[in-house]
Amino acid sequence: MSAELHITLAGAERVVAAGTTYGEALEADGRTVVAARVNGELRDLASHAADGDVVEPVEVSSPDGRAILRHSTAHVMAQAVQELFPEAKLGIGPPVDNGFYYDFDVEQAFHPDDLKRVEKRMREIVKQGQQFSRREVSDDEARAELSAEPYKLELIGLKGGAASSDDGAGVEVGEGQLTIYDNLDPKSGELCWKDLCRGPHLPSTRAIPAFKLMRSGGAYWRGSEKNPQLQRIYGTAWESRDKQDEYLHLLEEAEKRDHRKLGAELDLFSFPPELGSGLPVFHPKGGIIRKEMEDYMRRRQGESGYEFVNTPHITKSQLFETSGHLPWYGEDMFPPFELDNTEYRVKPMNCPMHNLIFRARGRSYRELPLRLCEFGSVYRYEKSGVVHGLTRVRGMTQDDSHIYCTKEQMGGEIKSLLAFVLSVLRDFGLSEFYLELSTRDDSDKFIGEQADWDEATAALRQAAEESGLQLVDDPGGAAFYGPKISVQAKDAIGRTWQLSTIQLDFNQPKRFGLEYQAADGSRQTPVMIHRALFGSIERFLGVLVEHYAGAFPPWLSPVQVVGIPIAEAHTPYLHDVAKKLRERGIRVEVDTADDRMQKKIRNAQKAKVPFMLLAGDDDIANGAVSFRYRSGEQKNGVPVEDAIAEIVNAVERRVQV
């Protein structure tokens, strides 16, 4: 065996002694650099280098570094839980966005006081500096060591299939060697705790700078309602206390902006339990915002050459066999029902019906691109655990569009679509974006020829790159029928939301036998582009409520102006002003309640009305009003016509005030 190894470090070849660990090669302190990326794979710092390795440092502040930190913290939490609740059986404990969780099978649900005890014990474990030590085991050895952990035994049996699952099992077992991570006493080396895990982990619990347990709740084992319900504890962990404080502040701000809370306070929408989970109803004020959104989109799409169509809410199930949705998407559909000895379903998407419209008569190349659009109501069976306000519903309205074009038109159409999408989002007050390109991987969850996929992916990539926006690859994230670009937008507090999507589809036109007559008289198959700009009206409205914290720009505000008389005698004057505003299309109310003026102002501010017009004796004498804004700023003695002009201008320009 050679006494020297040749490795590549930071792009340069290095010679190190045999037996050198990655931590030694990187001169890592275990706090800033917490792992190594070796030949593209993450490894513990304590692992030994091999000849020819390409080694890169993984800093704790990087996405991979944070995931390792959070996964290690999840282990510390599980150890603390089992020390305090010896009967607890371990489930799965993966890192997730901004934190981690671990599932436990316990007799009683965790109480907030229990979480305080767990967190206190975790801090003791962190301070102790227990070492994370990786150990390879055979399947039989793992079963013997974990014989008291039924859920771990199930994962061992799943070995190979778990790596590709989305339930967190991949952090425990993969397709290859099973490993157990021991937590060892730093002084004696004695075993303190262990867990089945693929790793990697931090070198020591002392390398966890900041963490906090957030909440607990029920969760089905491996996400299936058919499995036992476990208790899940959620936590967060960060590379510094300052970063954690920033995140906790963001959560506080997000809680204030929660669209479910604001929707109730502003009387926009509700979720009657009589209807069922994920089925919202919109109140008159929420209906106004929806109408403004739809009217805007109808105008913009009409200007861009779209043609509006309408399709029914139910269809024979066979339609989704033809489209390919039933075998690939059936679990997300509502169950079928029978009528006249025929199986029907409520529709989960509009595209198959738009294909029937295209196919209803002969088509010529002169008609292409043909842009069909619809505000189509669709229904999807979301699991109860993921339904969330307006942003994850079971009944929704999509601003759906399907464009049929030639292959030669495809590139230009995608570019113009992307420009159209971004201009619309900017009109709604969103300005910071990046793009995600979701493509096919080697799995068997996709249909169609690879050559078609390659051509479609290349066209989307070119349009995305020419947009000048950051492009992030998402391998394996495509729909089963074709690749897509999704627009990711940041809101006012920096959170990212997936909004508009543009998907290329060579497969559905073939499955439906769609054709057009080309210039040379031949019959050709069109390319189909799926485009949902809002995603759904419900989800987009939920995002806007949180983006604006309920204080919509005037053009979207349900009530744009409130007239507030200083005394009852001034009410008729404000009614006259309101009449003039309504003639200009402004939504205005006059507060005629018996409350004092200051309370009326507070009520209008609480309702987040953009403009308040106050009137007293001097205003009436001068044909003026006192102009008050949401911020509390006030301008006195503004001529009525000037006030009306300012309000109308703000609405027409779609600006925030």
XYZ file of C-alpha atoms in Angstrom, residues 165-408:
244
model
C -38.979 8.270 -1.748
C -40.180 11.717 -0.679
C -41.129 10.759 2.891
C -37.692 11.313 4.451
C -36.716 7.640 4.419
C -33.781 8.409 2.136
C -31.814 9.960 5.006
C -31.914 6.624 6.811
C -31.271 3.964 4.166
C -30.205 3.993 0.536
C -29.341 1.420 -2.092
C -25.919 0.467 -0.722
C -24.228 -0.118 2.592
C -26.248 0.404 5.763
C -24.629 2.620 8.377
C -25.320 3.462 12.004
C -24.170 6.683 13.619
C -23.059 6.387 17.239
C -23.026 9.347 19.595
C -19.932 8.809 21.750
C -18.876 10.370 25.035
C -15.912 12.633 24.164
C -13.936 11.591 27.254
C -14.631 7.889 27.712
C -15.677 6.972 24.159
C -18.679 5.139 25.591
C -21.839 4.849 23.486
C -24.485 7.406 24.458
C -27.030 6.783 21.672
C -27.238 5.479 18.092
C -29.420 5.719 15.006
C -29.708 4.141 11.579
C -28.530 6.866 9.202
C -26.724 7.502 5.918
C -25.100 10.711 7.157
C -22.966 12.682 6.921
C -22.962 14.475 10.267
C -21.118 17.174 12.136
C -17.941 15.997 13.901
C -19.396 16.831 17.311
C -22.587 18.039 18.957
C -20.598 21.048 20.149
C -20.567 22.234 16.501
C -24.304 23.052 16.747
C -24.300 26.837 17.298
C -28.013 27.633 17.526
C -31.257 25.650 17.570
C -34.812 25.910 18.833
C -37.748 23.503 19.022
C -40.790 25.054 17.379
C -43.856 22.861 17.808
C -45.234 19.327 17.742
C -48.128 17.674 15.991
C -49.463 14.458 14.533
C -48.028 12.906 11.373
C -48.739 9.607 9.673
C -45.819 7.198 9.385
C -44.186 7.749 5.994
C -46.972 10.201 5.050
C -49.688 7.595 4.456
C -53.080 7.843 6.166
C -53.154 4.036 6.149
C -50.210 3.966 8.603
C -50.074 4.693 12.360
C -50.127 8.312 13.460
C -46.905 9.362 15.162
C -45.929 12.516 17.022
C -43.657 14.886 15.114
C -41.455 17.519 16.753
C -40.288 20.359 14.518
C -37.183 22.417 15.159
C -34.844 24.857 13.481
C -31.056 25.131 13.555
C -28.660 27.702 12.115
C -24.957 28.396 11.731
C -25.154 31.336 14.151
C -27.476 32.811 16.727
C -27.812 35.942 14.579
C -29.029 33.877 11.598
C -31.491 32.069 13.822
C -32.772 35.351 15.247
C -33.265 36.627 11.676
C -35.283 33.523 10.842
C -37.404 33.743 13.998
C -38.099 37.404 13.223
C -39.147 36.352 9.713
C -41.533 33.809 11.229
C -43.049 36.501 13.455
C -43.549 38.725 10.428
C -44.962 35.815 8.422
C -47.421 35.081 11.236
C -48.663 38.671 11.121
C -49.115 38.267 7.358
C -50.782 34.840 7.492
C -53.451 35.030 4.794
C -55.791 32.782 6.776
C -55.821 35.239 9.695
C -55.988 38.351 7.497
C -58.640 36.784 5.281
C -60.917 36.469 8.301
C -60.052 39.899 9.726
C -60.647 41.646 6.376
C -63.761 39.566 5.602
C -62.319 38.220 2.329
C -62.951 34.466 2.485
C -63.627 31.552 4.813
C -63.464 27.758 4.952
C -66.857 26.473 6.151
C -66.417 23.010 7.691
C -69.772 22.068 6.160
C -68.117 22.143 2.712
C -65.038 20.099 3.574
C -61.295 20.639 3.790
C -59.630 22.790 1.137
C -62.871 24.266 -0.259
C -62.947 28.045 0.344
C -65.798 30.472 -0.221
C -65.175 34.106 -1.130
C -67.105 36.868 0.610
C -68.111 40.046 -1.253
C -64.818 41.824 -0.507
C -62.784 38.802 -1.544
C -64.998 38.506 -4.594
C -64.067 42.051 -5.606
C -60.361 41.196 -5.538
C -60.984 38.027 -7.572
C -62.991 40.018 -10.105
C -60.224 42.597 -10.435
C -57.700 39.805 -11.006
C -59.908 38.128 -13.610
C -60.818 41.398 -15.363
C -57.144 42.315 -15.577
C -56.232 38.926 -17.047
C -59.131 38.985 -19.510
C -57.946 42.347 -20.798
C -54.271 41.375 -20.995
C -55.003 38.054 -22.684
C -57.405 39.663 -25.142
C -54.717 42.180 -26.076
C -52.270 39.298 -26.636
C -54.444 37.305 -28.999
C -55.928 34.731 -26.613
C -59.384 33.288 -27.256
C -61.608 32.451 -24.278
C -63.278 29.060 -24.051
C -65.347 27.274 -21.430
C -65.439 23.620 -20.401
C -67.565 21.571 -17.948
C -66.550 20.544 -14.452
C -67.097 16.809 -15.006
C -66.211 14.364 -17.756
C -66.120 10.699 -18.573
C -63.083 9.070 -16.989
C -61.986 7.809 -20.405
C -60.832 11.328 -21.300
C -58.043 11.058 -18.723
C -57.080 7.615 -20.005
C -56.552 9.200 -23.413
C -54.541 12.108 -21.988
C -52.425 9.801 -19.835
C -53.410 11.526 -16.598
C -55.345 8.637 -15.054
C -52.479 6.132 -14.813
C -49.944 8.809 -13.855
C -52.031 11.257 -11.839
C -54.944 9.116 -10.600
C -54.024 9.321 -6.895
C -54.445 13.114 -7.036
C -57.944 12.915 -8.522
C -61.217 12.671 -6.647
C -62.808 9.208 -6.820
C -65.004 8.416 -9.839
C -68.785 8.239 -9.751
C -71.169 6.402 -12.026
C -73.948 7.894 -14.124
C -75.945 6.040 -16.827
C -73.571 3.072 -16.495
C -70.617 5.308 -17.339
C -67.765 6.331 -15.032
C -67.314 10.100 -14.578
C -64.846 12.270 -12.692
C -64.590 15.908 -11.681
C -61.782 17.381 -13.726
C -58.370 17.981 -12.109
C -57.078 19.915 -15.144
C -58.411 21.629 -18.263
C -55.918 20.589 -20.958
C -57.669 17.432 -22.228
C -60.861 19.420 -22.872
C -58.934 22.131 -24.712
C -57.504 19.383 -26.913
C -61.063 18.395 -27.820
C -61.789 22.012 -28.804
C -58.734 22.032 -31.075
C -59.832 18.712 -32.581
C -63.449 19.800 -33.117
C -62.725 20.874 -36.687
C -59.942 20.925 -39.232
C -57.059 23.313 -38.482
C -54.693 25.146 -40.795
C -51.180 26.402 -40.174
C -52.616 29.886 -40.766
C -54.484 29.611 -37.419
C -51.331 28.889 -35.451
C -50.334 29.799 -32.872
C -53.825 29.173 -31.488
C -54.038 30.478 -27.916
C -56.975 29.102 -25.910
C -57.601 30.301 -22.360
C -60.116 29.700 -19.611
C -60.812 30.479 -15.972
C -61.419 26.804 -15.337
C -62.482 25.305 -12.011
C -60.593 22.096 -11.212
C -60.591 19.718 -8.253
C -57.651 17.791 -6.860
C -57.508 15.384 -3.969
C -54.819 16.894 -1.771
C -54.076 14.914 1.377
C -55.563 16.496 4.468
C -52.115 16.992 5.977
C -50.965 19.303 3.164
C -54.137 21.381 2.671
C -53.243 24.917 3.768
C -55.489 27.961 3.481
C -55.713 29.271 -0.075
C -52.211 28.167 -1.025
C -53.064 24.432 -1.054
C -56.733 23.753 -1.776
C -58.856 20.970 -3.239
C -61.071 23.190 -5.378
C -59.417 25.945 -7.400
C -59.775 28.166 -10.455
C -56.865 28.182 -12.883
C -56.177 30.997 -15.324
C -55.344 28.236 -17.727
C -54.048 28.630 -21.259
C -52.963 26.159 -23.920
C -51.106 27.340 -26.980
C -50.935 25.180 -30.096
C -48.124 26.065 -32.477
C -45.683 24.664 -35.011
C -42.206 23.544 -33.979
C -40.823 26.545 -35.847
